[in-house]
Tab-separated table of C-alpha atoms in Angstrom:
chain	number	residue	atom	x	y	z
A	1	UNK	CA	-89.510	-1.546	1.968
A	2	UNK	CA	-88.144	-4.524	3.521
A	3	UNK	CA	-90.302	-7.404	4.015
A	4	UNK	CA	-90.250	-10.553	4.455
A	5	UNK	CA	-93.516	-12.868	3.123
A	6	UNK	CA	-94.967	-15.996	3.989
A	7	UNK	CA	-97.495	-16.958	0.999
A	8	UNK	CA	-98.730	-20.302	3.228
A	9	UNK	CA	-101.354	-19.123	5.671
A	10	UNK	CA	-103.511	-22.574	6.068
A	11	UNK	CA	-101.661	-25.409	6.043
A	12	UNK	CA	-103.243	-28.359	6.578
A	13	UNK	CA	-101.691	-31.906	5.902
A	14	UNK	CA	-102.146	-35.654	8.215
A	15	UNK	CA	-99.671	-36.836	10.579
A	16	UNK	CA	-96.748	-38.295	9.051
A	17	UNK	CA	-96.806	-35.724	5.240
A	18	UNK	CA	-94.169	-33.935	4.836
A	19	UNK	CA	-94.121	-30.173	5.597
A	20	UNK	CA	-91.876	-27.049	3.756
A	21	UNK	CA	-92.897	-24.054	4.927
A	22	UNK	CA	-91.157	-20.803	2.636
A	23	UNK	CA	-90.171	-17.288	3.443
A	24	UNK	CA	-89.011	-14.892	1.690
A	25	UNK	CA	-87.828	-12.007	2.705
A	26	UNK	CA	-86.383	-8.434	0.614
A	27	UNK	CA	-83.663	-6.698	1.679
A	28	UNK	CA	-79.898	-6.919	-0.496
A	29	UNK	CA	-77.558	-6.473	2.308
A	30	UNK	CA	-76.333	-9.427	5.282
A	31	UNK	CA	-79.075	-11.042	7.450
A	32	UNK	CA	-80.077	-13.491	10.011
A	33	UNK	CA	-82.782	-15.185	9.800
A	34	UNK	CA	-85.302	-17.237	12.242
A	35	UNK	CA	-87.765	-19.645	12.618
A	36	UNK	CA	-90.620	-18.687	15.890
A	37	UNK	CA	-92.864	-21.356	16.712
A	38	UNK	CA	-96.345	-20.661	18.882
A	39	UNK	CA	-98.359	-23.599	19.736
A	40	UNK	CA	-101.501	-22.948	21.255
A	41	UNK	CA	-101.523	-20.368	24.155
A	42	UNK	CA	-97.713	-20.022	24.988
A	43	UNK	CA	-95.515	-17.806	24.223
A	44	UNK	CA	-93.139	-17.251	19.827
A	45	UNK	CA	-89.770	-19.670	21.567
A	46	UNK	CA	-87.154	-19.895	18.664
A	47	UNK	CA	-87.377	-22.586	16.292
A	48	UNK	CA	-84.147	-22.480	14.875
A	49	UNK	CA	-81.832	-19.583	13.069
A	50	UNK	CA	-79.298	-18.983	10.968
A	51	UNK	CA	-76.680	-16.220	11.211
A	52	UNK	CA	-73.563	-17.505	8.907
A	53	UNK	CA	-72.069	-20.616	8.412
A	54	UNK	CA	-74.114	-24.365	6.621
A	55	UNK	CA	-76.362	-22.943	4.699
A	56	UNK	CA	-78.573	-25.570	6.303
A	57	UNK	CA	-79.910	-24.717	9.950
A	58	UNK	CA	-81.047	-28.074	11.840
A	59	UNK	CA	-83.185	-26.176	14.888
A	60	UNK	CA	-85.396	-28.703	17.631
A	61	UNK	CA	-88.250	-31.387	17.160
A	62	UNK	CA	-86.910	-32.046	14.866
A	63	UNK	CA	-86.974	-29.238	11.894
A	64	UNK	CA	-84.620	-27.549	9.477
A	65	UNK	CA	-84.388	-24.551	7.289
A	66	UNK	CA	-82.125	-23.485	3.910
A	67	UNK	CA	-80.561	-20.528	3.318
A	68	UNK	CA	-80.748	-19.290	-0.491
A	69	UNK	CA	-79.786	-16.256	-0.376
A	70	UNK	CA	-79.886	-15.933	-4.368
A	71	UNK	CA	-83.767	-16.663	-3.613
A	72	UNK	CA	-84.442	-14.272	-1.042
A	73	UNK	CA	-86.015	-17.358	1.557
A	74	UNK	CA	-85.155	-19.946	3.678
A	75	UNK	CA	-87.627	-22.325	3.685
A	76	UNK	CA	-88.868	-24.266	6.686
A	77	UNK	CA	-88.898	-27.543	6.485
A	78	UNK	CA	-89.997	-31.457	7.807
A	79	UNK	CA	-90.075	-35.155	6.977
A	80	UNK	CA	-92.561	-36.583	9.103
A	81	UNK	CA	-95.178	-33.865	11.258
A	82	UNK	CA	-97.140	-35.610	14.291
A	83	UNK	CA	-100.253	-33.739	15.778
A	84	UNK	CA	-98.286	-31.582	18.742
A	85	UNK	CA	-96.582	-29.885	15.660
A	86	UNK	CA	-99.866	-27.492	15.905
A	87	UNK	CA	-99.016	-24.386	15.854
A	88	UNK	CA	-98.732	-21.152	14.332
A	89	UNK	CA	-95.273	-20.425	12.266
A	90	UNK	CA	-93.009	-16.877	12.082
A	91	UNK	CA	-90.183	-15.875	10.137
A	92	UNK	CA	-88.467	-12.684	10.969
A	93	UNK	CA	-85.959	-11.942	9.408
A	94	UNK	CA	-82.576	-8.757	11.277
A	95	UNK	CA	-80.549	-7.171	8.486
A	96	UNK	CA	-76.903	-7.206	10.042
A	97	UNK	CA	-76.182	-5.133	12.295
A	98	UNK	CA	-79.404	-3.322	12.628
A	99	UNK	CA	-81.934	-3.752	16.119
A	100	UNK	CA	-84.052	-4.690	13.551
A	101	UNK	CA	-87.239	-7.573	13.275
A	102	UNK	CA	-89.486	-8.307	10.751
A	103	UNK	CA	-92.170	-10.850	11.124
A	104	UNK	CA	-94.032	-12.539	7.852
A	105	UNK	CA	-96.970	-12.284	8.442
A	106	UNK	CA	-97.107	-16.610	10.173
A	107	UNK	CA	-98.538	-19.916	8.328
A	108	UNK	CA	-101.085	-21.363	10.776
A	109	UNK	CA	-100.066	-25.129	10.845
A	110	UNK	CA	-102.657	-27.715	11.218
A	111	UNK	CA	-101.871	-31.531	12.092
A	112	UNK	CA	-104.282	-34.017	12.094
A	113	UNK	CA	-104.259	-37.303	13.643
B	1	UNK	CA	-86.371	-13.924	35.629
B	2	UNK	CA	-86.265	-16.436	34.089
B	3	UNK	CA	-88.333	-15.306	30.486
B	4	UNK	CA	-89.596	-12.499	29.796
B	5	UNK	CA	-92.908	-11.548	31.831
B	6	UNK	CA	-95.759	-9.649	31.021
B	7	UNK	CA	-98.644	-8.672	32.501
B	8	UNK	CA	-101.373	-8.531	32.393
B	9	UNK	CA	-102.290	-11.924	30.444
B	10	UNK	CA	-105.564	-10.123	29.557
B	11	UNK	CA	-107.402	-7.502	29.870
B	12	UNK	CA	-110.562	-6.006	28.663
B	13	UNK	CA	-111.489	-1.865	29.136
B	14	UNK	CA	-114.396	0.378	27.477
B	15	UNK	CA	-113.440	2.384	24.910
B	16	UNK	CA	-112.181	5.946	26.153
B	17	UNK	CA	-110.563	4.442	29.309
B	18	UNK	CA	-106.749	4.469	29.447
B	19	UNK	CA	-104.673	1.476	30.014
B	20	UNK	CA	-101.266	0.568	31.598
B	21	UNK	CA	-99.291	-2.005	29.524
B	22	UNK	CA	-96.474	-4.456	31.826
B	23	UNK	CA	-92.805	-6.878	30.517
B	24	UNK	CA	-90.105	-7.661	32.657
B	25	UNK	CA	-87.160	-8.506	30.311
B	26	UNK	CA	-85.423	-11.419	30.370
B	27	UNK	CA	-82.355	-9.615	33.158
B	28	UNK	CA	-79.838	-7.872	32.126
B	29	UNK	CA	-80.871	-7.215	28.594
B	30	UNK	CA	-80.328	-4.080	27.199
B	31	UNK	CA	-82.754	-3.819	24.107
B	32	UNK	CA	-86.543	-3.782	25.001
B	33	UNK	CA	-89.381	-4.367	21.350
B	34	UNK	CA	-93.014	-4.299	22.080
B	35	UNK	CA	-94.802	-5.314	19.673
B	36	UNK	CA	-98.462	-5.510	17.880
B	37	UNK	CA	-100.182	-8.435	16.438
B	38	UNK	CA	-103.735	-8.513	16.286
B	39	UNK	CA	-106.336	-10.905	14.977
B	40	UNK	CA	-104.812	-13.423	11.973
B	41	UNK	CA	-101.979	-10.313	11.701
B	42	UNK	CA	-98.464	-10.898	11.221
B	43	UNK	CA	-96.429	-8.844	14.340
B	44	UNK	CA	-96.796	-5.188	13.431
B	45	UNK	CA	-93.693	-3.544	15.359
B	46	UNK	CA	-94.329	-0.748	17.857
B	47	UNK	CA	-91.398	1.021	19.138
B	48	UNK	CA	-87.356	-0.894	20.782
B	49	UNK	CA	-85.783	0.901	24.600
B	50	UNK	CA	-82.125	-0.036	23.805
B	51	UNK	CA	-81.343	0.555	27.384
B	52	UNK	CA	-83.491	3.440	28.734
B	53	UNK	CA	-83.705	4.907	25.398
B	54	UNK	CA	-85.894	4.569	22.474
B	55	UNK	CA	-83.921	5.752	19.438
B	56	UNK	CA	-87.010	3.743	17.849
B	57	UNK	CA	-90.869	4.857	18.430
B	58	UNK	CA	-91.734	5.091	14.591
B	59	UNK	CA	-94.449	2.376	15.311
B	60	UNK	CA	-96.504	3.624	17.629
B	61	UNK	CA	-100.330	3.825	15.408
B	62	UNK	CA	-100.608	7.349	17.318
B	63	UNK	CA	-99.709	9.844	20.193
B	64	UNK	CA	-102.020	8.368	22.101
B	65	UNK	CA	-99.529	5.248	22.359
B	66	UNK	CA	-96.738	6.011	24.683
B	67	UNK	CA	-93.618	3.570	25.368
B	68	UNK	CA	-90.558	4.607	28.604
B	69	UNK	CA	-88.320	2.342	29.884
B	70	UNK	CA	-86.613	1.805	33.804
B	71	UNK	CA	-83.207	2.594	32.856
B	72	UNK	CA	-82.847	-1.275	31.648
B	73	UNK	CA	-85.054	-3.242	33.308
B	74	UNK	CA	-88.823	-2.461	33.022
B	75	UNK	CA	-91.106	-1.340	30.221
B	76	UNK	CA	-94.810	0.091	30.954
B	77	UNK	CA	-96.947	0.819	27.391
B	78	UNK	CA	-99.779	3.159	27.606
B	79	UNK	CA	-102.477	3.692	25.343
B	80	UNK	CA	-104.208	6.337	26.190
B	81	UNK	CA	-108.232	6.949	25.348
B	82	UNK	CA	-108.062	3.592	23.460
B	83	UNK	CA	-110.286	3.350	20.843
B	84	UNK	CA	-111.554	-0.279	19.729
B	85	UNK	CA	-109.688	-0.659	16.315
B	86	UNK	CA	-107.000	-0.795	19.741
B	87	UNK	CA	-108.233	-4.331	20.195
B	88	UNK	CA	-105.131	-7.106	19.383
B	89	UNK	CA	-103.142	-9.187	21.518
B	90	UNK	CA	-99.269	-6.836	22.582
B	91	UNK	CA	-96.204	-8.008	22.882
B	92	UNK	CA	-92.980	-7.658	24.572
B	93	UNK	CA	-89.515	-8.852	23.606
B	94	UNK	CA	-86.228	-8.513	24.724
B	95	UNK	CA	-82.270	-9.549	23.688
B	96	UNK	CA	-79.071	-8.986	25.104
B	97	UNK	CA	-77.767	-6.326	22.823
B	98	UNK	CA	-80.554	-6.203	20.478
B	99	UNK	CA	-77.414	-6.546	17.576
B	100	UNK	CA	-77.040	-9.527	15.481
B	101	UNK	CA	-78.871	-11.757	18.104
B	102	UNK	CA	-82.381	-13.880	18.752
B	103	UNK	CA	-85.217	-11.622	20.245
B	104	UNK	CA	-87.717	-13.545	23.585
B	105	UNK	CA	-90.829	-12.734	23.826
B	106	UNK	CA	-93.184	-12.872	26.487
B	107	UNK	CA	-96.556	-14.025	26.116
B	108	UNK	CA	-98.109	-11.460	25.061
B	109	UNK	CA	-100.966	-9.497	26.709
B	110	UNK	CA	-104.376	-9.730	24.973
B	111	UNK	CA	-106.471	-6.368	25.177
B	112	UNK	CA	-109.685	-6.373	24.333
B	113	UNK	CA	-111.733	-2.292	23.491
B	114	UNK	CA	-115.502	-2.614	24.329
């Protein structure tokens, strides 16, 4: 079955630390990839997306993600986190040409000021 | 509207009562999704609409759950005879056509069954 794994469930960092959140998926075909963020009390919003082209994708607020097809991974990175990055982060996979979005279980990030 | 709107934001209901949750998608979006998010868990797919038809209802957990959509507009998710395990945040999302595009989410309805 298609699935998305986010191995880090809870991450605590100090401000200015670097961030990498893992996302691996199981699907053999072409995929569209997303990272969504949910700030406390707010709705899920898109952080960045990959459909095709350059596998290194830049999103809002200094986030980026790299699609490594051979590893079925789409890890999220940020060189220097801020207290305002405290949120829950969800990776999602959309098999190309389908309506399905498969979400990971999310990673709760807490950034200490 | 500018975004996906869900109502109510919060709902507390007694076990055994029926509840209706509403979703107003972004205007022009033909695809609409319902997800459930239990505390500490990921998003669980419930149902997908394309227009007013639901080609995929595979995520509805039991026959107590049903959903309908009026044209390419409002959708309601109905839970009959609510149980405590139905307590969760119910999220609605819409997308332009559901294919190779991002989904836009509402703020969710937090349902608590007491």
